[in-house]
Short mmCIF file of C-alpha atoms in Angstrom, two decimals:
data_model
loop_
_atom_site.label_atom_id
_atom_site.label_comp_id
_atom_site.label_asym_id
_atom_site.label_seq_id
_atom_site.Cartn_x
_atom_site.Cartn_y
_atom_site.Cartn_z
CA MET A 1 9.09 -74.05 -2.27
CA TYR A 2 5.86 -75.45 -3.69
CA SER A 3 5.64 -72.63 -6.23
CA ALA A 4 8.89 -73.96 -7.69
CA LEU A 5 7.44 -77.46 -7.77
CA ARG A 6 4.36 -76.16 -9.56
CA GLU A 7 6.58 -74.59 -12.22
CA MET A 8 8.52 -77.83 -12.68
CA PHE A 9 5.33 -79.80 -13.22
CA ARG A 10 4.07 -77.15 -15.64
CA ARG A 11 7.23 -77.56 -17.68
CA MET A 12 6.99 -81.34 -17.49
CA ALA A 13 3.38 -81.30 -18.69
CA SER A 14 4.34 -79.02 -21.57
CA SER A 15 7.21 -81.26 -22.65
CA THR A 16 5.09 -84.42 -22.54
CA ARG A 17 2.03 -82.95 -24.25
CA SER A 18 3.45 -83.81 -27.65
CA GLY A 19 3.74 -87.46 -26.62
CA SER A 20 0.06 -87.99 -25.87
CA GLU A 21 -3.26 -86.24 -26.37
CA ARG A 22 -6.00 -86.40 -23.76
CA ASN A 23 -9.72 -86.56 -24.29
CA GLY A 24 -11.35 -86.80 -20.88
CA SER A 25 -9.82 -89.77 -19.11
CA ASP A 26 -8.72 -91.51 -22.32
CA VAL A 27 -5.17 -91.29 -23.57
CA VAL A 28 -4.21 -91.72 -27.20
CA GLU A 29 -0.51 -92.55 -27.36
CA LYS A 30 1.52 -91.19 -30.23
CA PRO A 31 4.47 -93.18 -31.55
CA ALA A 32 7.21 -93.49 -28.96
CA GLN A 33 9.90 -90.84 -29.16
CA LYS A 34 13.42 -91.90 -30.07
CA SER A 35 15.82 -92.34 -27.19
CA THR A 36 17.61 -89.19 -26.12
CA LEU A 37 20.66 -91.16 -25.01
CA VAL A 38 23.00 -89.92 -27.70
CA ALA A 39 26.21 -88.54 -26.29
CA PRO A 40 27.20 -85.23 -27.93
CA ALA A 41 30.74 -86.38 -28.70
CA ALA A 42 29.99 -89.98 -29.65
CA SER A 43 31.76 -91.01 -32.85
CA GLU A 44 30.28 -94.47 -33.23
CA PRO A 45 27.07 -96.31 -32.26
CA LEU A 46 26.55 -97.28 -28.66
CA THR A 47 27.14 -100.97 -28.04
CA GLY A 48 25.40 -102.02 -24.87
CA PHE A 49 24.45 -100.50 -21.57
CA GLU A 50 27.98 -100.09 -20.22
CA ARG A 51 28.93 -98.02 -23.25
CA THR A 52 25.79 -95.96 -22.74
CA LEU A 53 26.91 -95.19 -19.19
CA LYS A 54 30.43 -94.31 -20.31
CA GLU A 55 29.33 -91.89 -23.00
CA CYS A 56 26.16 -90.40 -21.53
CA VAL A 57 26.87 -89.89 -17.83
CA GLY A 58 29.00 -87.03 -16.53
CA ARG A 59 28.62 -83.31 -15.94
CA HIS A 60 30.00 -82.47 -19.42
CA THR A 61 27.53 -84.65 -21.35
CA HIS A 62 24.33 -82.74 -20.52
CA VAL A 63 22.58 -86.11 -20.50
CA VAL A 64 22.83 -87.06 -16.80
CA PRO A 65 25.61 -85.73 -14.54
CA GLY A 66 25.79 -88.76 -12.27
CA CYS A 67 23.80 -91.69 -10.95
CA VAL A 68 24.01 -94.65 -8.59
CA LEU A 69 22.62 -97.98 -9.79
CA ALA A 70 21.91 -101.16 -7.84
CA ALA A 71 20.19 -104.50 -8.38
CA VAL A 72 19.58 -107.38 -5.98
CA ASP A 73 18.20 -110.90 -6.25
CA LYS A 74 15.91 -112.84 -3.91
CA THR A 75 18.87 -114.28 -1.98
CA GLY A 76 19.97 -110.77 -1.03
CA ASP A 77 22.93 -110.82 -3.41
CA ILE A 78 23.53 -107.31 -4.74
CA PHE A 79 24.76 -108.35 -8.17
CA TYR A 80 24.99 -104.83 -9.56
CA LEU A 81 26.19 -101.74 -7.68
CA ARG A 82 27.80 -98.90 -9.51
CA ALA A 83 28.27 -95.14 -9.29
CA VAL A 84 28.86 -93.33 -12.59
CA GLY A 85 29.61 -89.70 -13.34
CA ASP A 86 29.77 -86.68 -11.09
CA ALA A 87 28.01 -85.37 -8.00
CA GLY A 88 26.39 -82.38 -9.69
CA VAL A 89 27.34 -80.12 -12.57
CA ALA A 90 29.58 -77.58 -10.84
CA PRO A 91 33.04 -77.20 -12.45
CA ASP A 92 34.64 -78.67 -9.33
CA ALA A 93 32.09 -81.47 -8.86
CA ARG A 94 33.67 -84.60 -7.44
CA PRO A 95 33.03 -88.10 -8.78
CA ILE A 96 29.80 -89.59 -7.44
CA THR A 97 30.12 -92.66 -5.18
CA THR A 98 27.82 -95.49 -4.12
CA GLU A 99 27.83 -94.09 -0.58
CA ASP A 100 26.47 -90.70 -1.61
CA SER A 101 23.13 -89.54 -0.25
CA PHE A 102 20.04 -88.29 -2.07
CA TRP A 103 16.77 -86.59 -1.30
CA ILE A 104 14.69 -89.62 -2.27
CA ALA A 105 11.40 -87.67 -2.35
CA SER A 106 8.45 -89.95 -3.17
CA CYS A 107 10.59 -93.06 -2.77
CA THR A 108 9.74 -92.33 0.88
CA LYS A 109 6.20 -93.51 0.14
CA LEU A 110 7.19 -97.18 -0.03
CA PHE A 111 8.54 -97.08 3.52
CA THR A 112 5.41 -95.34 4.82
CA SER A 113 3.15 -97.80 3.01
CA ILE A 114 5.04 -100.68 4.62
CA CYS A 115 4.58 -99.07 8.04
CA ALA A 116 0.86 -98.61 7.39
CA LEU A 117 0.41 -102.23 6.33
CA GLN A 118 2.21 -103.33 9.47
CA GLN A 119 -0.62 -101.67 11.40
CA VAL A 120 -3.10 -103.67 9.31
CA GLU A 121 -1.25 -106.89 10.11
CA LYS A 122 -1.39 -106.03 13.82
CA GLY A 123 -5.15 -105.55 13.61
CA LEU A 124 -4.96 -101.90 14.62
CA VAL A 125 -6.77 -100.67 11.52
CA ASP A 126 -8.78 -102.13 8.66
CA LEU A 127 -7.97 -101.11 5.10
CA ASP A 128 -11.60 -100.33 4.33
CA GLU A 129 -12.90 -98.79 7.54
CA ASP A 130 -13.74 -95.10 7.84
CA ILE A 131 -10.27 -93.70 8.56
CA SER A 132 -11.73 -90.70 10.40
CA ARG A 133 -11.71 -92.92 13.51
CA ILE A 134 -7.96 -92.26 13.56
CA LEU A 135 -7.80 -89.18 11.34
CA PRO A 136 -10.79 -87.03 12.36
CA GLU A 137 -9.54 -84.32 9.99
CA LEU A 138 -10.89 -86.51 7.17
CA LYS A 139 -14.39 -86.82 8.59
CA GLU A 140 -17.02 -85.47 6.16
CA PRO A 141 -14.43 -83.82 3.90
CA GLN A 142 -15.29 -81.18 1.33
CA ILE A 143 -14.93 -81.82 -2.40
CA ILE A 144 -13.83 -78.98 -4.65
CA THR A 145 -15.26 -78.70 -8.16
CA ALA A 146 -14.48 -76.10 -10.81
CA ASP A 147 -17.40 -73.74 -11.46
CA SER A 148 -16.87 -70.71 -13.67
CA THR A 149 -20.18 -69.19 -12.54
CA SER A 150 -19.21 -69.06 -8.86
CA GLU A 151 -17.47 -66.12 -7.21
CA HIS A 152 -14.08 -67.81 -6.84
CA GLY A 153 -14.27 -70.26 -9.73
CA TYR A 154 -15.11 -73.32 -7.65
CA VAL A 155 -17.76 -74.80 -5.39
CA LEU A 156 -17.45 -77.01 -2.31
CA ASN A 157 -19.72 -79.93 -1.42
CA THR A 158 -19.57 -82.48 1.39
CA ALA A 159 -18.33 -85.90 0.27
CA LYS A 160 -20.82 -88.76 0.27
CA ASN A 161 -18.22 -91.53 0.59
CA LYS A 162 -15.89 -92.24 3.50
CA VAL A 163 -12.11 -92.04 3.19
CA THR A 164 -10.29 -95.33 3.82
CA LEU A 165 -6.66 -96.37 4.30
CA ARG A 166 -6.75 -98.37 1.07
CA GLN A 167 -7.72 -95.17 -0.76
CA LEU A 168 -4.97 -93.16 0.92
CA LEU A 169 -2.32 -95.72 -0.07
CA THR A 170 -3.53 -95.98 -3.68
CA HIS A 171 -4.15 -92.26 -4.31
CA THR A 172 -7.87 -92.81 -4.80
CA SER A 173 -9.01 -90.81 -1.75
CA GLY A 174 -9.21 -87.46 -3.53
CA VAL A 175 -6.31 -85.97 -1.55
CA GLY A 176 -4.20 -84.11 -4.10
CA TYR A 177 -0.95 -82.20 -4.25
CA GLY A 178 -1.40 -78.44 -4.23
CA PHE A 179 1.59 -77.88 -6.50
CA MET A 180 0.02 -80.18 -9.11
CA SER A 181 -3.55 -78.86 -8.87
CA PRO A 182 -4.49 -75.39 -10.16
CA LEU A 183 -7.88 -75.84 -8.45
CA ILE A 184 -6.30 -76.32 -5.02
CA THR A 185 -3.97 -73.40 -5.72
CA THR A 186 -7.00 -71.21 -6.47
CA TRP A 187 -8.69 -72.37 -3.27
CA ARG A 188 -5.61 -71.55 -1.20
CA ASP A 189 -5.40 -68.10 -2.74
CA HIS A 190 -8.88 -67.39 -1.40
CA VAL A 191 -8.73 -68.99 2.05
CA GLY A 192 -5.62 -67.16 3.13
CA PRO A 193 -1.87 -67.78 3.51
CA SER A 194 -0.80 -71.20 2.31
CA GLN A 195 -0.03 -73.81 4.93
CA GLU A 196 2.03 -75.76 2.41
CA GLU A 197 5.28 -75.63 4.33
CA LEU A 198 6.59 -79.04 5.30
CA SER A 199 8.66 -77.69 8.17
CA GLY A 200 5.34 -77.15 9.95
CA SER A 201 2.29 -79.35 10.34
CA VAL A 202 2.01 -82.18 7.82
CA ALA A 203 -1.74 -82.32 8.51
CA LYS A 204 -2.14 -78.63 7.64
CA THR A 205 -0.14 -79.16 4.47
CA TYR A 206 -2.89 -81.46 3.22
CA ASP A 207 -5.97 -79.76 4.64
CA ALA A 208 -7.28 -78.80 1.20
CA PRO A 209 -10.62 -80.09 -0.15
CA LEU A 210 -10.66 -83.41 -1.97
CA LEU A 211 -10.51 -83.41 -5.76
CA PHE A 212 -13.26 -86.04 -6.16
CA GLU A 213 -15.46 -88.46 -4.23
CA PRO A 214 -13.27 -90.92 -2.30
CA GLY A 215 -12.76 -94.06 -4.36
CA GLU A 216 -14.05 -92.54 -7.60
CA GLY A 217 -10.90 -91.09 -9.11
CA TRP A 218 -7.12 -91.16 -9.03
CA ALA A 219 -4.90 -88.20 -8.18
CA TYR A 220 -1.32 -88.25 -7.00
CA GLY A 221 -1.15 -86.50 -3.68
CA GLY A 222 -0.68 -86.47 0.06
CA GLY A 223 -2.68 -89.58 0.95
CA ILE A 224 0.42 -91.40 2.12
CA ASP A 225 1.37 -88.43 4.29
CA TRP A 226 -1.98 -88.96 6.03
CA ALA A 227 -1.12 -92.67 6.33
CA GLY A 228 2.11 -91.65 8.05
CA ILE A 229 0.16 -89.55 10.54
CA MET A 230 -2.08 -92.58 11.14
CA VAL A 231 1.00 -94.69 11.98
CA GLU A 232 2.11 -92.07 14.50
CA ARG A 233 -1.29 -91.94 16.21
CA LEU A 234 -1.57 -95.73 16.40
CA ASN A 235 1.81 -95.81 18.14
CA ASN A 236 1.17 -93.39 21.00
CA GLY A 237 2.39 -90.31 19.16
CA GLN A 238 5.77 -91.77 18.24
CA SER A 239 7.14 -89.86 15.26
CA LEU A 240 7.12 -91.58 11.89
CA GLY A 241 10.92 -91.45 11.83
CA GLU A 242 11.16 -93.09 15.25
CA TYR A 243 8.78 -95.82 14.12
CA MET A 244 10.74 -96.41 10.90
CA ASP A 245 14.00 -96.48 12.82
CA LYS A 246 12.69 -99.22 15.12
CA HIS A 247 10.89 -101.30 12.52
CA ILE A 248 12.92 -100.75 9.31
CA TRP A 249 16.20 -98.87 9.60
CA THR A 250 17.77 -100.50 12.67
CA PRO A 251 16.78 -104.10 11.78
CA PHE A 252 18.38 -103.62 8.34
CA ASP A 253 21.37 -101.60 9.56
CA MET A 254 20.34 -98.54 7.55
CA LYS A 255 22.54 -95.87 9.10
CA HIS A 256 22.24 -93.25 6.38
CA THR A 257 18.47 -92.77 6.14
CA THR A 258 16.79 -89.88 7.92
CA PHE A 259 14.09 -87.22 7.89
CA HIS A 260 16.57 -84.81 9.54
CA LEU A 261 19.40 -83.82 7.24
CA ASP A 262 20.34 -81.07 9.69
CA LYS A 263 21.07 -83.66 12.40
CA HIS A 264 23.10 -86.10 10.29
CA ASP A 265 26.37 -84.51 9.20
CA GLU A 266 27.58 -87.69 7.52
CA VAL A 267 24.49 -87.77 5.29
CA ARG A 268 24.71 -84.05 4.52
CA ALA A 269 28.43 -84.31 3.70
CA ARG A 270 27.75 -86.90 0.99
CA LEU A 271 24.66 -85.20 -0.46
CA VAL A 272 24.50 -85.05 -4.26
CA PRO A 273 23.59 -81.50 -5.41
CA ALA A 274 20.59 -81.26 -7.71
CA ALA A 275 20.92 -80.26 -11.35
CA LEU A 276 18.21 -78.59 -13.43
CA ARG A 277 17.75 -79.00 -17.17
CA ASP A 278 17.13 -75.56 -18.63
CA ASP A 279 14.99 -74.68 -21.65
CA ASP A 280 17.98 -75.26 -23.94
CA GLY A 281 18.43 -78.80 -22.67
CA LYS A 282 21.59 -78.03 -20.72
CA LEU A 283 22.14 -79.02 -17.11
CA ILE A 284 22.76 -76.21 -14.63
CA PRO A 285 23.02 -76.21 -10.82
CA ASN A 286 19.53 -76.13 -9.33
CA PRO A 287 19.09 -72.53 -8.17
CA GLY A 288 17.02 -73.36 -5.08
CA PRO A 289 16.69 -76.03 -2.40
CA THR A 290 15.15 -79.32 -3.51
CA PHE A 291 13.64 -79.92 -0.08
CA LEU A 292 13.70 -78.49 3.41
CA GLU A 293 16.65 -79.66 5.46
CA THR A 294 15.12 -78.74 8.83
CA VAL A 295 11.69 -80.13 9.71
CA THR A 296 9.62 -80.54 12.86
CA GLU A 297 7.26 -83.19 11.44
CA HIS A 298 7.90 -86.08 9.10
CA SER A 299 6.49 -86.19 5.58
CA GLY A 300 5.70 -89.84 4.88
CA GLY A 301 5.14 -88.93 1.26
CA GLY A 302 8.49 -87.37 0.46
CA GLY A 303 10.68 -86.34 3.39
CA LEU A 304 13.51 -88.88 3.49
CA TRP A 305 17.20 -88.59 2.66
CA SER A 306 18.96 -91.88 2.00
CA THR A 307 21.55 -93.85 0.05
CA VAL A 308 21.13 -96.56 -2.56
CA PRO A 309 22.85 -99.23 -0.40
CA ASP A 310 20.36 -98.44 2.39
CA TYR A 311 17.29 -98.42 0.15
CA ILE A 312 18.14 -101.61 -1.72
CA LYS A 313 17.96 -103.52 1.58
CA VAL A 314 14.23 -102.85 1.79
CA LEU A 315 13.70 -103.83 -1.83
CA ALA A 316 15.65 -107.04 -1.22
CA ASP A 317 13.38 -107.96 1.67
CA LEU A 318 10.26 -107.53 -0.44
CA ILE A 319 11.45 -110.23 -2.89
CA SER A 320 12.93 -112.52 -0.23
CA PRO A 321 11.39 -116.00 0.29
CA GLU A 322 11.22 -115.07 3.98
CA PRO A 323 10.54 -111.32 4.21
CA LYS A 324 10.82 -109.63 7.59
CA LEU A 325 8.98 -106.37 7.00
CA LEU A 326 5.63 -107.82 5.94
CA LYS A 327 4.02 -111.22 5.57
CA ILE A 328 4.30 -112.75 2.10
CA GLU A 329 0.51 -112.63 1.80
CA THR A 330 0.51 -108.90 2.55
CA ILE A 331 3.15 -108.27 -0.10
CA THR A 332 1.50 -110.39 -2.79
CA THR A 333 -2.13 -109.40 -2.23
CA LEU A 334 -1.87 -105.79 -1.03
CA LEU A 335 1.49 -104.05 -1.41
CA ALA A 336 2.29 -105.33 -4.91
CA ALA A 337 -1.15 -106.35 -6.19
CA PRO A 338 -3.74 -104.30 -8.12
CA GLN A 339 -6.19 -102.64 -5.74
CA ILE A 340 -8.36 -100.64 -8.15
CA PRO A 341 -11.33 -102.65 -9.50
CA LEU A 342 -11.49 -102.87 -13.28
CA ASP A 343 -14.93 -101.23 -13.29
CA SER A 344 -13.87 -98.38 -11.02
CA PRO A 345 -13.91 -94.82 -12.42
CA ALA A 346 -10.53 -94.44 -10.74
CA LEU A 347 -8.78 -96.74 -13.22
CA PRO A 348 -9.16 -94.62 -16.39
CA THR A 349 -8.06 -91.60 -14.35
CA LEU A 350 -4.91 -93.47 -13.36
CA VAL A 351 -4.25 -94.42 -16.97
CA GLY A 352 -4.88 -90.81 -17.95
CA SER A 353 -2.02 -89.61 -15.75
CA ARG A 354 0.64 -90.67 -18.26
CA GLY A 355 2.12 -87.24 -18.79
CA GLY A 356 1.87 -86.14 -15.17
CA ALA A 357 2.54 -88.15 -12.04
CA LEU A 358 3.37 -91.34 -13.94
CA ALA A 359 5.90 -89.71 -16.25
CA ALA A 360 8.67 -90.25 -13.73
CA ASN A 361 7.74 -93.85 -12.96
CA ALA A 362 9.61 -96.97 -14.00
CA ALA A 363 6.90 -98.32 -16.31
CA ALA A 364 6.79 -97.58 -20.02
CA THR A 365 4.27 -94.89 -20.92
CA ASP A 366 2.10 -97.36 -22.83
CA ALA A 367 2.23 -100.14 -20.24
CA PRO A 368 -1.05 -101.50 -18.81
CA VAL A 369 -1.15 -100.56 -15.14
CA ASN A 370 -3.08 -100.64 -11.88
CA TYR A 371 -2.13 -99.44 -8.42
CA GLY A 372 -1.15 -101.41 -5.34
CA CYS A 373 -0.77 -100.30 -1.74
CA GLY A 374 2.93 -99.80 -2.43
CA GLY A 375 3.07 -98.30 -5.90
CA LEU A 376 2.26 -98.84 -9.55
CA VAL A 377 1.65 -102.43 -10.69
CA LEU A 378 2.16 -103.69 -14.24
CA THR A 379 -0.76 -105.88 -15.25
CA ARG A 380 0.94 -107.10 -18.44
CA ASP A 381 4.50 -107.29 -19.70
CA SER A 382 5.94 -104.01 -20.96
CA GLU A 383 8.97 -103.41 -23.13
CA ILE A 384 10.92 -102.57 -19.98
CA LEU A 385 9.63 -104.68 -17.10
CA PRO A 386 7.49 -107.82 -16.76
CA LYS A 387 3.96 -108.30 -15.51
CA GLY A 388 3.57 -108.13 -11.75
CA THR A 389 6.31 -105.54 -11.26
CA LEU A 390 5.75 -103.03 -8.45
CA SER A 391 7.48 -99.71 -9.02
CA TRP A 392 7.58 -96.03 -8.22
CA GLY A 393 10.04 -93.17 -8.09
CA GLY A 394 11.04 -89.84 -6.60
CA LEU A 395 10.84 -86.29 -7.96
CA PRO A 396 14.57 -85.75 -8.78
CA ASN A 397 14.41 -88.77 -11.13
CA LEU A 398 14.93 -91.68 -8.79
CA LYS A 399 13.22 -94.99 -9.59
CA TRP A 400 12.87 -98.45 -8.08
CA PHE A 401 11.13 -101.71 -8.90
CA VAL A 402 10.55 -105.12 -7.33
CA ASN A 403 9.32 -108.32 -8.94
CA ARG A 404 8.85 -111.36 -6.70
CA GLU A 405 8.14 -113.79 -9.54
CA HIS A 406 11.47 -113.04 -11.19
CA GLY A 407 13.22 -112.60 -7.84
CA VAL A 408 14.79 -109.26 -8.66
CA ALA A 409 14.69 -105.62 -7.58
CA ALA A 410 16.63 -102.53 -8.59
CA MET A 411 17.09 -98.82 -7.95
CA TYR A 412 18.25 -95.93 -10.11
CA ALA A 413 19.16 -92.74 -8.21
CA SER A 414 19.98 -89.26 -9.47
CA GLN A 415 19.24 -85.65 -8.57
CA VAL A 416 18.05 -84.21 -11.86
CA LEU A 417 15.11 -81.85 -12.31
CA PRO A 418 12.45 -81.52 -13.58
CA PRO A 419 10.67 -84.76 -12.70
CA GLY A 420 10.09 -86.96 -15.71
CA ASP A 421 13.19 -85.57 -17.46
CA LYS A 422 13.24 -87.44 -20.78
CA ARG A 423 16.95 -88.21 -20.81
CA SER A 424 16.83 -89.46 -17.23
CA VAL A 425 13.81 -91.61 -18.05
CA ASP A 426 15.58 -93.13 -21.05
CA LEU A 427 18.69 -93.95 -19.03
CA SER A 428 16.81 -95.50 -16.13
CA ASN A 429 14.72 -97.56 -18.54
CA GLU A 430 17.86 -98.89 -20.20
CA PHE A 431 19.25 -99.79 -16.79
CA PHE A 432 16.14 -101.72 -15.82
CA LYS A 433 16.26 -103.61 -19.12
CA GLU A 434 19.88 -104.47 -18.36
CA VAL A 435 18.93 -105.68 -14.88
CA MET A 436 16.31 -108.03 -16.30
CA ARG A 437 18.81 -109.32 -18.87
CA LEU A 438 21.49 -109.94 -16.25
CA ASN A 439 19.01 -111.56 -13.89
CA ALA A 440 17.83 -113.95 -16.61
CA GLU A 441 21.43 -114.88 -17.42
CA ARG A 442 22.21 -115.57 -13.76
CA GLN A 443 19.15 -117.78 -13.38
CA GLU A 444 20.15 -119.83 -16.42
CA ARG A 445 23.57 -120.68 -14.98
#
């Protein structure tokens, strides 16, 4: 499965290379590309977001086959909820509905980060302690460095810094994704059969060497999976799904969220099939599985299946005047606040990830950013979303954002591959702009 993910990221990197040129950790942005949201059969200019949806969403448009959109304000009022288009691109694809389910992939990370910060609030762990007290697998980790003079093309050295929970949550620990790192792939080729199979041990999935000294770089990876394992161990071996069910899903009546698609027929029955954009720009049925339906352990970084009405409940709580999941102080100073110091070598690495991990995120590619314990944080207004917005997404082009100052949150959900698909990005960006416009209008009334 991960070989397919590697190929998708290779294609994504190739398609975005023309949009920016890298020199070390610096990124020089080229002029923004024109929007790809031009319906093939359109006979007149688009006039507003609703017209964009009408003309650009559907299996025959080859823009986006279908999506579910939702927005909520700080009172919990879901003022926008709509399903548009079709559930997949098959000739007999049915219309998509708001109750349909999705593999939400890395949107799982927000839930796991919330669970981890709940442990901090309980005093069970400190954000900056040596996490090997709970995760001994991360004690004295090895760091892998490319070396063309060595036998296998890399060398390993013991890390000098300790790994912390703050680093795991902000992707500054050095834990990477094998399918995004040629260096880790090379290492796995030499150490033996890959353990990267998420139906087995999550810990073994992320047993590769670190990509850099903890705290001294930024790399999207399995740090939040390790945070999920930490939650399990701090709760007497309770599975991450059992913990989430008790502390998130049941309190918010989220009946269609699970790590086990094989055990939830109602979720499986409403699953939206994934579509893949081929080299000609056309959408075809994804030829393989997007994720494993049967698992024995829970991937806190990407293992959940859910619906938009379920997910929006968590987003609503994070902007509520009286949140239930976390204390307001935890949300405003940790979850949704910049955690990477301005003088840290990790920050330029984060900024340099524009064409990779950040390509599928809700922020504009030229937006000034930092990273919080719950996702990417805008440090200044962008053309899409305002300063202080916390956002992230999921591999099949799902995105969410929350902004407490403006009292609004939203989610865009689809099942389109590859990640960072330009047409999907354009559509979700237009939706988020529309949400901010509608929210401003409602507040003026």
